[in-house]
mmCIF file of C-alpha atoms in Angstrom:
data_model
loop_
_atom_site.group_PDB
_atom_site.id
_atom_site.type_symbol
_atom_site.label_atom_id
_atom_site.label_comp_id
_atom_site.label_asym_id
_atom_site.label_seq_id
_atom_site.Cartn_x
_atom_site.Cartn_y
_atom_site.Cartn_z
ATOM 1 C CA MET L 1 0.000 0.000 0.000
ATOM 2 C CA ASN L 2 1.207 3.508 -0.683
ATOM 3 C CA ARG L 3 1.285 6.202 1.980
ATOM 4 C CA SER L 4 -1.933 7.994 1.000
ATOM 5 C CA THR L 5 -3.866 4.712 0.979
ATOM 6 C CA GLU L 6 -2.627 3.854 4.471
ATOM 7 C CA LEU L 7 -3.511 7.322 5.734
ATOM 8 C CA ALA L 8 -7.007 6.975 4.282
ATOM 9 C CA LEU L 9 -7.419 3.552 5.915
ATOM 10 C CA GLY L 10 -6.306 4.998 9.252
ATOM 11 C CA VAL L 11 -8.853 7.803 8.978
ATOM 12 C CA LEU L 12 -11.545 5.258 8.069
ATOM 13 C CA ALA L 13 -10.618 3.177 11.134
ATOM 14 C CA ASP L 14 -10.877 6.301 13.285
ATOM 15 C CA GLU L 15 -14.342 7.001 11.882
ATOM 16 C CA VAL L 16 -15.617 3.423 12.287
ATOM 17 C CA LEU L 17 -13.815 2.253 15.418
ATOM 18 C CA GLY L 18 -12.992 5.473 17.257
ATOM 19 C CA ASP L 19 -9.963 5.664 19.523
ATOM 20 C CA PRO L 20 -8.384 2.434 20.811
ATOM 21 C CA SER L 21 -10.297 1.622 24.002
ATOM 22 C CA ARG L 22 -7.331 0.081 25.820
ATOM 23 C CA TYR L 23 -3.567 0.599 25.717
ATOM 24 C CA HIS L 24 -3.854 3.808 23.722
ATOM 25 C CA PRO L 25 -0.358 4.665 22.413
ATOM 26 C CA VAL L 26 -0.791 8.374 23.156
ATOM 27 C CA ALA L 27 -1.663 7.573 26.777
ATOM 28 C CA GLY L 28 1.407 5.345 26.956
ATOM 29 C CA PHE L 29 3.543 8.153 25.564
ATOM 30 C CA GLY L 30 2.093 10.511 28.175
ATOM 31 C CA SER L 31 3.038 8.115 30.963
ATOM 32 C CA ALA L 32 6.593 7.875 29.617
ATOM 33 C CA ALA L 33 6.779 11.669 29.398
ATOM 34 C CA LEU L 34 5.656 12.023 33.026
ATOM 35 C CA ALA L 35 8.303 9.547 34.160
ATOM 36 C CA LEU L 36 11.024 11.380 32.231
ATOM 37 C CA GLU L 37 9.830 14.752 33.517
ATOM 38 C CA ALA L 38 10.175 13.487 37.099
ATOM 39 C CA ARG L 39 13.840 12.744 36.389
ATOM 40 C CA MET L 40 14.697 15.771 34.259
ATOM 41 C CA TYR L 41 12.573 18.642 35.545
ATOM 42 C CA ALA L 42 14.251 21.930 36.388
ATOM 43 C CA PRO L 43 13.106 25.513 35.712
ATOM 44 C CA SER L 44 15.480 25.628 32.752
ATOM 45 C CA LYS L 45 14.921 26.119 29.023
ATOM 46 C CA LEU L 46 17.953 23.933 28.293
ATOM 47 C CA ARG L 47 16.574 21.051 30.365
ATOM 48 C CA GLY L 48 13.167 21.507 28.755
ATOM 49 C CA ALA L 49 14.680 21.490 25.264
ATOM 50 C CA ALA L 50 16.544 18.252 26.032
ATOM 51 C CA PHE L 51 13.335 16.720 27.410
ATOM 52 C CA THR L 52 11.465 17.662 24.232
ATOM 53 C CA ALA L 53 14.252 16.457 21.933
ATOM 54 C CA ILE L 54 14.461 13.047 23.629
ATOM 55 C CA LEU L 55 10.731 12.371 23.434
ATOM 56 C CA VAL L 56 9.987 13.811 19.999
ATOM 57 C CA GLY L 57 13.186 12.359 18.574
ATOM 58 C CA GLY L 58 12.353 8.992 20.089
ATOM 59 C CA ALA L 59 8.878 9.031 18.530
ATOM 60 C CA ALA L 60 10.331 9.928 15.134
ATOM 61 C CA ALA L 61 12.946 7.164 15.442
ATOM 62 C CA LEU L 62 10.252 4.615 16.282
ATOM 63 C CA GLY L 63 8.274 5.682 13.237
ATOM 64 C CA PHE L 64 11.357 5.474 11.033
ATOM 65 C CA ALA L 65 12.141 1.971 12.255
ATOM 66 C CA ALA L 66 8.561 0.762 11.623
ATOM 67 C CA ARG L 67 7.848 2.705 8.432
ATOM 68 C CA LYS L 68 8.263 -0.254 6.040
ATOM 69 C CA ILE L 69 6.092 -2.676 8.003
ATOM 70 C CA PRO L 70 2.909 -3.247 5.944
ATOM 71 C CA GLY L 71 -0.027 -1.464 7.556
ATOM 72 C CA ALA L 72 2.111 0.371 10.141
ATOM 73 C CA THR L 73 1.221 3.815 8.786
ATOM 74 C CA ALA L 74 -2.484 2.948 8.755
ATOM 75 C CA ILE L 75 -2.323 1.762 12.371
ATOM 76 C CA GLY L 76 -0.292 4.828 13.346
ATOM 77 C CA THR L 77 -2.837 7.092 11.696
ATOM 78 C CA TRP L 78 -5.678 5.410 13.557
ATOM 79 C CA ALA L 79 -3.853 5.818 16.857
ATOM 80 C CA VAL L 80 -2.763 9.427 16.276
ATOM 81 C CA VAL L 81 -5.710 11.096 14.532
ATOM 82 C CA GLY L 82 -8.497 12.120 16.887
ATOM 83 C CA GLY L 83 -11.092 13.682 14.624
ATOM 84 C CA ALA L 84 -13.908 11.188 15.176
ATOM 85 C CA GLY L 85 -13.597 11.238 18.952
ATOM 86 C CA LEU L 86 -13.500 15.027 18.940
ATOM 87 C CA ARG L 87 -16.714 15.236 16.942
ATOM 88 C CA THR L 88 -18.458 12.617 19.053
ATOM 89 C CA VAL L 89 -17.709 14.480 22.279
ATOM 90 C CA GLY L 90 -18.717 17.816 20.767
ATOM 91 C CA SER L 91 -22.008 16.495 19.395
ATOM 92 C CA THR L 92 -22.827 14.666 22.637
ATOM 93 C CA LEU L 93 -22.131 17.790 24.677
ATOM 94 C CA GLY L 94 -24.443 19.762 22.389
ATOM 95 C CA ALA L 95 -27.180 17.158 22.801
ATOM 96 C CA ASP L 96 -26.789 17.320 26.589
ATOM 97 C CA LEU L 97 -27.198 21.088 26.468
ATOM 98 C CA GLU L 98 -30.264 20.841 24.242
ATOM 99 C CA ARG L 99 -31.831 18.546 26.852
ATOM 100 C CA GLY L 100 -30.912 21.003 29.594
ATOM 101 C CA ASP L 101 -28.521 18.527 31.260
ATOM 102 C CA LEU L 102 -25.794 20.938 32.379
ATOM 103 C CA ALA L 103 -24.195 18.380 34.695
ATOM 104 C CA ALA L 104 -23.558 15.964 31.839
ATOM 105 C CA ALA L 105 -22.254 18.743 29.595
ATOM 106 C CA ARG L 106 -19.913 19.993 32.320
ATOM 107 C CA ALA L 107 -18.604 16.464 32.837
ATOM 108 C CA LEU L 108 -17.734 16.201 29.130
ATOM 109 C CA LEU L 109 -16.062 19.583 28.677
ATOM 110 C CA PRO L 110 -12.662 18.560 30.154
ATOM 111 C CA SER L 111 -12.404 16.043 27.302
ATOM 112 C CA LEU L 112 -12.279 19.014 24.934
ATOM 113 C CA CYS L 113 -10.402 21.775 26.758
ATOM 114 C CA GLY L 114 -8.894 22.969 30.027
ATOM 115 C CA ARG L 115 -11.590 25.439 31.030
ATOM 116 C CA ASP L 116 -13.352 25.318 34.373
ATOM 117 C CA PRO L 117 -16.814 23.889 33.545
ATOM 118 C CA SER L 118 -18.207 24.596 37.019
ATOM 119 C CA VAL L 119 -18.389 28.348 36.301
ATOM 120 C CA LEU L 120 -19.948 28.041 32.817
ATOM 121 C CA ASP L 121 -23.639 28.247 31.991
ATOM 122 C CA ALA L 122 -25.208 26.700 28.867
ATOM 123 C CA ALA L 123 -24.047 29.565 26.646
ATOM 124 C CA GLY L 124 -20.518 29.402 28.035
ATOM 125 C CA LEU L 125 -20.358 25.635 27.569
ATOM 126 C CA ALA L 126 -21.602 25.919 23.987
ATOM 127 C CA ARG L 127 -19.011 28.562 23.152
ATOM 128 C CA ALA L 128 -16.188 26.642 24.800
ATOM 129 C CA ALA L 129 -17.116 23.465 22.926
ATOM 130 C CA VAL L 130 -17.397 25.161 19.516
ATOM 131 C CA GLU L 131 -14.026 26.854 20.008
ATOM 132 C CA SER L 132 -12.409 23.599 21.112
ATOM 133 C CA VAL L 133 -13.840 21.604 18.202
ATOM 134 C CA ALA L 134 -12.539 24.253 15.792
ATOM 135 C CA GLU L 135 -9.052 24.422 17.312
ATOM 136 C CA ASN L 136 -8.675 20.671 17.713
ATOM 137 C CA THR L 137 -9.826 19.984 14.169
ATOM 138 C CA SER L 138 -6.547 21.599 13.173
ATOM 139 C CA ASP L 139 -4.426 20.125 15.987
ATOM 140 C CA ALA L 140 -5.870 16.606 16.245
ATOM 141 C CA ALA L 141 -6.921 15.915 12.659
ATOM 142 C CA VAL L 142 -5.459 18.186 9.976
ATOM 143 C CA ALA L 143 -1.941 18.566 11.392
ATOM 144 C CA PRO L 144 -1.174 14.857 11.941
ATOM 145 C CA LEU L 145 -2.535 14.023 8.492
ATOM 146 C CA PHE L 146 -0.439 16.822 6.977
ATOM 147 C CA TRP L 147 2.756 15.568 8.602
ATOM 148 C CA GLY L 148 1.835 11.973 7.813
ATOM 149 C CA THR L 149 1.456 12.864 4.151
ATOM 150 C CA VAL L 150 4.698 14.836 4.058
ATOM 151 C CA ALA L 151 6.897 12.591 6.206
ATOM 152 C CA GLY L 152 5.066 9.292 6.647
ATOM 153 C CA LEU L 153 4.956 7.391 9.918
ATOM 154 C CA PRO L 154 7.897 9.306 11.466
ATOM 155 C CA GLY L 155 6.048 12.566 10.780
ATOM 156 C CA LEU L 156 2.821 11.260 12.282
ATOM 157 C CA LEU L 157 4.449 10.086 15.511
ATOM 158 C CA ALA L 158 6.785 13.053 15.922
ATOM 159 C CA TYR L 159 3.923 15.512 15.473
ATOM 160 C CA ARG L 160 1.683 13.740 17.975
ATOM 161 C CA ALA L 161 4.558 13.587 20.470
ATOM 162 C CA ALA L 162 5.182 17.336 20.138
ATOM 163 C CA ASN L 163 1.488 18.174 20.394
ATOM 164 C CA THR L 164 1.051 15.961 23.458
ATOM 165 C CA LEU L 165 4.038 17.561 25.184
ATOM 166 C CA ASP L 166 2.602 21.016 24.497
ATOM 167 C CA ALA L 167 -0.626 19.927 26.216
ATOM 168 C CA MET L 168 1.365 18.582 29.178
ATOM 169 C CA VAL L 169 4.063 21.211 29.780
ATOM 170 C CA GLY L 170 3.485 24.063 27.324
ATOM 171 C CA TYR L 171 2.076 26.506 29.885
ATOM 172 C CA ARG L 172 3.165 29.992 30.898
ATOM 173 C CA ASN L 173 3.023 29.369 34.612
ATOM 174 C CA ASP L 174 5.612 29.217 37.361
ATOM 175 C CA ARG L 175 6.445 25.553 36.816
ATOM 176 C CA TYR L 176 6.549 25.371 33.029
ATOM 177 C CA ALA L 177 7.401 28.853 31.730
ATOM 178 C CA ASP L 178 10.988 27.738 31.090
ATOM 179 C CA PHE L 179 10.837 23.937 31.119
ATOM 180 C CA GLY L 180 7.883 23.843 28.706
ATOM 181 C CA TRP L 181 9.138 26.615 26.423
ATOM 182 C CA ALA L 182 10.688 24.316 23.815
ATOM 183 C CA SER L 183 7.631 22.059 23.652
ATOM 184 C CA ALA L 184 5.303 25.028 23.178
ATOM 185 C CA ARG L 185 7.465 26.637 20.480
ATOM 186 C CA LEU L 186 7.924 23.355 18.598
ATOM 187 C CA ASP L 187 4.168 22.806 18.598
ATOM 188 C CA ASP L 188 3.667 26.329 17.211
ATOM 189 C CA VAL L 189 6.141 25.651 14.398
ATOM 190 C CA LEU L 190 4.695 22.267 13.475
ATOM 191 C CA ASN L 191 1.141 23.635 13.432
ATOM 192 C CA TYR L 192 1.865 26.774 11.415
ATOM 193 C CA VAL L 193 1.221 25.338 7.947
ATOM 194 C CA PRO L 194 -1.518 22.852 8.978
ATOM 195 C CA ALA L 195 -3.495 25.598 10.748
ATOM 196 C CA ARG L 196 -3.491 27.690 7.590
ATOM 197 C CA LEU L 197 -4.390 24.668 5.502
ATOM 198 C CA ALA L 198 -7.319 24.038 7.868
ATOM 199 C CA GLY L 199 -8.287 27.701 7.559
ATOM 200 C CA ALA L 200 -8.220 27.634 3.766
ATOM 201 C CA VAL L 201 -10.299 24.439 3.618
ATOM 202 C CA THR L 202 -12.754 25.885 6.155
ATOM 203 C CA VAL L 203 -13.214 28.946 3.938
ATOM 204 C CA ALA L 204 -13.818 26.762 0.897
ATOM 205 C CA LEU L 205 -16.250 24.428 2.682
ATOM 206 C CA ALA L 206 -18.264 27.045 4.589
ATOM 207 C CA PRO L 207 -21.313 26.440 2.329
ATOM 208 C CA THR L 208 -21.516 22.824 3.578
ATOM 209 C CA VAL L 209 -22.746 24.173 6.939
ATOM 210 C CA GLY L 210 -24.842 27.004 5.548
ATOM 211 C CA GLY L 211 -22.076 29.610 5.751
ATOM 212 C CA ALA L 212 -20.385 31.909 3.266
ATOM 213 C CA PRO L 213 -16.689 31.705 2.282
ATOM 214 C CA SER L 214 -16.531 35.502 2.363
ATOM 215 C CA ASP L 215 -17.549 35.552 6.045
ATOM 216 C CA ALA L 216 -14.933 32.940 6.964
ATOM 217 C CA LEU L 217 -12.251 34.781 5.006
ATOM 218 C CA ARG L 218 -13.171 38.127 6.568
ATOM 219 C CA ALA L 219 -12.947 36.671 10.092
ATOM 220 C CA TRP L 220 -9.525 35.214 9.255
ATOM 221 C CA ARG L 221 -8.261 38.492 7.844
ATOM 222 C CA ASN L 222 -9.683 40.761 10.547
ATOM 223 C CA ASP L 223 -9.644 38.710 13.748
ATOM 224 C CA ALA L 224 -7.253 35.751 13.699
ATOM 225 C CA ARG L 225 -4.132 37.812 14.434
ATOM 226 C CA GLU L 226 -5.678 39.129 17.662
ATOM 227 C CA HIS L 227 -5.796 35.638 19.188
ATOM 228 C CA PRO L 228 -2.921 34.827 21.596
ATOM 229 C CA SER L 229 -2.127 31.690 19.576
ATOM 230 C CA PRO L 230 -0.859 32.248 16.016
ATOM 231 C CA ASN L 231 -2.427 28.958 14.931
ATOM 232 C CA ALA L 232 -5.577 28.534 17.016
ATOM 233 C CA GLY L 233 -6.626 32.025 15.942
ATOM 234 C CA VAL L 234 -6.809 30.941 12.297
ATOM 235 C CA ALA L 235 -8.783 27.767 13.041
ATOM 236 C CA GLU L 236 -11.240 29.435 15.407
ATOM 237 C CA ALA L 237 -11.752 32.611 13.366
ATOM 238 C CA THR L 238 -12.468 30.795 10.096
ATOM 239 C CA ALA L 239 -14.822 28.381 11.870
ATOM 240 C CA ALA L 240 -16.637 31.311 13.482
ATOM 241 C CA GLY L 241 -17.112 32.953 10.095
ATOM 242 C CA ALA L 242 -18.173 29.718 8.387
ATOM 243 C CA LEU L 243 -20.731 28.984 11.117
ATOM 244 C CA GLY L 244 -22.008 32.580 11.300
ATOM 245 C CA LEU L 245 -20.983 32.899 14.959
ATOM 246 C CA GLN L 246 -18.913 35.124 17.205
ATOM 247 C CA LEU L 247 -16.384 33.338 19.386
ATOM 248 C CA GLY L 248 -13.962 34.687 21.998
ATOM 249 C CA GLY L 249 -14.553 36.790 25.091
ATOM 250 C CA ARG L 250 -14.089 36.073 28.791
ATOM 251 C CA THR L 251 -12.506 32.633 29.171
ATOM 252 C CA GLN L 252 -12.225 30.858 32.530
ATOM 253 C CA TYR L 253 -9.339 28.430 32.999
ATOM 254 C CA ALA L 254 -8.193 26.599 36.112
ATOM 255 C CA HIS L 255 -5.248 29.017 36.362
ATOM 256 C CA GLY L 256 -7.376 32.150 35.986
ATOM 257 C CA VAL L 257 -9.385 34.294 33.578
ATOM 258 C CA GLU L 258 -8.301 35.384 30.104
ATOM 259 C CA LEU L 259 -10.073 37.974 27.976
ATOM 260 C CA ARG L 260 -9.967 36.667 24.418
ATOM 261 C CA PRO L 261 -10.619 38.863 21.358
ATOM 262 C CA ALA L 262 -13.873 38.517 19.434
ATOM 263 C CA LEU L 263 -13.628 36.209 16.423
ATOM 264 C CA GLY L 264 -16.265 36.646 13.745
ATOM 265 C CA ASP L 265 -19.221 39.008 13.779
ATOM 266 C CA GLY L 266 -22.185 36.630 13.989
ATOM 267 C CA ARG L 267 -24.441 35.588 16.865
ATOM 268 C CA ALA L 268 -23.431 33.823 20.063
ATOM 269 C CA PRO L 269 -23.105 30.014 19.836
ATOM 270 C CA GLU L 270 -26.081 27.897 20.840
ATOM 271 C CA PRO L 271 -26.234 24.186 21.726
ATOM 272 C CA ARG L 272 -27.547 23.278 18.276
ATOM 273 C CA ASP L 273 -24.394 24.749 16.739
ATOM 274 C CA LEU L 274 -22.342 21.853 18.087
ATOM 275 C CA ARG L 275 -23.805 19.560 15.431
ATOM 276 C CA ARG L 276 -22.872 22.063 12.724
ATOM 277 C CA ALA L 277 -19.385 22.457 14.202
ATOM 278 C CA ALA L 278 -18.939 18.668 14.147
ATOM 279 C CA THR L 279 -20.066 18.509 10.506
ATOM 280 C CA LEU L 280 -17.645 21.288 9.558
ATOM 281 C CA SER L 281 -14.852 19.513 11.457
ATOM 282 C CA ARG L 282 -15.412 16.276 9.522
ATOM 283 C CA ASN L 283 -15.536 18.066 6.182
ATOM 284 C CA VAL L 284 -12.371 20.032 6.921
ATOM 285 C CA GLU L 285 -10.484 16.897 7.998
ATOM 286 C CA PHE L 286 -11.335 15.017 4.807
ATOM 287 C CA GLY L 287 -10.852 18.068 2.601
ATOM 288 C CA ALA L 288 -7.444 18.839 4.085
ATOM 289 C CA LEU L 289 -6.304 15.235 3.646
ATOM 290 C CA LEU L 290 -7.345 15.264 0.001
ATOM 291 C CA ALA L 291 -5.685 18.643 -0.645
ATOM 292 C CA THR L 292 -2.432 17.601 1.022
ATOM 293 C CA VAL L 293 -2.210 14.272 -0.803
ATOM 294 C CA LEU L 294 -2.856 15.954 -4.169
ATOM 295 C CA CYS L 295 -0.290 18.692 -3.511
ATOM 296 C CA VAL L 296 2.406 16.261 -2.370
ATOM 297 C CA ARG L 297 1.811 13.923 -5.305
ATOM 298 C CA THR L 298 1.851 16.821 -7.770
ATOM 299 C CA GLY L 299 5.068 18.137 -6.235
ATOM 300 C CA ARG L 300 6.749 14.729 -6.423
ATOM 301 C CA ARG L 301 5.766 14.282 -10.078
ATOM 302 C CA ALA L 302 7.090 17.739 -10.928
ATOM 303 C CA TRP L 303 10.361 17.011 -9.096
ATOM 304 C CA ARG L 304 10.800 13.700 -10.952
ATOM 305 C CA ARG L 305 10.124 15.349 -14.318
ATOM 306 C CA GLY L 306 12.684 18.004 -13.460
ATOM 307 C CA ARG L 307 15.287 15.368 -12.633
ATOM 308 C CA LEU L 308 14.638 13.521 -15.883
ATOM 309 C CA ARG L 309 15.047 16.729 -17.901
ATOM 310 C CA ALA L 310 18.240 17.552 -16.058
#
């Protein structure tokens, strides 16, 4: 099987089977990272960079060693890509809110983001979930597929390792401001192109959820740069425009309150918008995979023709 076929099979497995129910490789990686952090931690950027290099380099080396095993890339894609699980949680949370079951919705929110659900009402939960589905469509679906297409199994595993470390130590707090600096910056670099790919596909596919490409593009152009994250801003702003919503505002995390800029100029999110957000997420994942595969194949053919002419 070629690489694009294995990636497609991995995405299909994610859609049909969901995440592995036991012995999830990402959970195993997280446990290994915690054990290494206990040995290496110091409030030092150098220590943090070494920690990141060991774990991301190790994941890439594992992928390189297994890259020629038949089906390994498909299995790696299934384990690494989290689009189906993301959409299931988002849609379920929306259904809970539509039934008025705030307790169930609050219990689900930590599966999507790090906000404090106890202080959020139905509107706050809906907004948090839409924003998280939009951001994680880029992080958990488009980016791993992009790096899998470009660099195969080593790219898939190295990206997921970097993204997981950012979620674990990439915080600007007293403990991780220095130690987590390298993990956070590496995640920003690796997500730069995929976030913009996700944004471009979101603009193109806005009509599939009743939106207008011009609204998604305007939100990207006017609002994305105001977001504290250079990558999440693109994903959230284009999703806001495509869905006809306004995201951003007062955001409650466990470590405190952040005032986020407004993204988009539509109405406030409602519980029913979670189904639309999930549909957009699925369409963007598949559209980005198709676009990346076509671009990489076209580039390889052009490079081979150039070599033959030379």
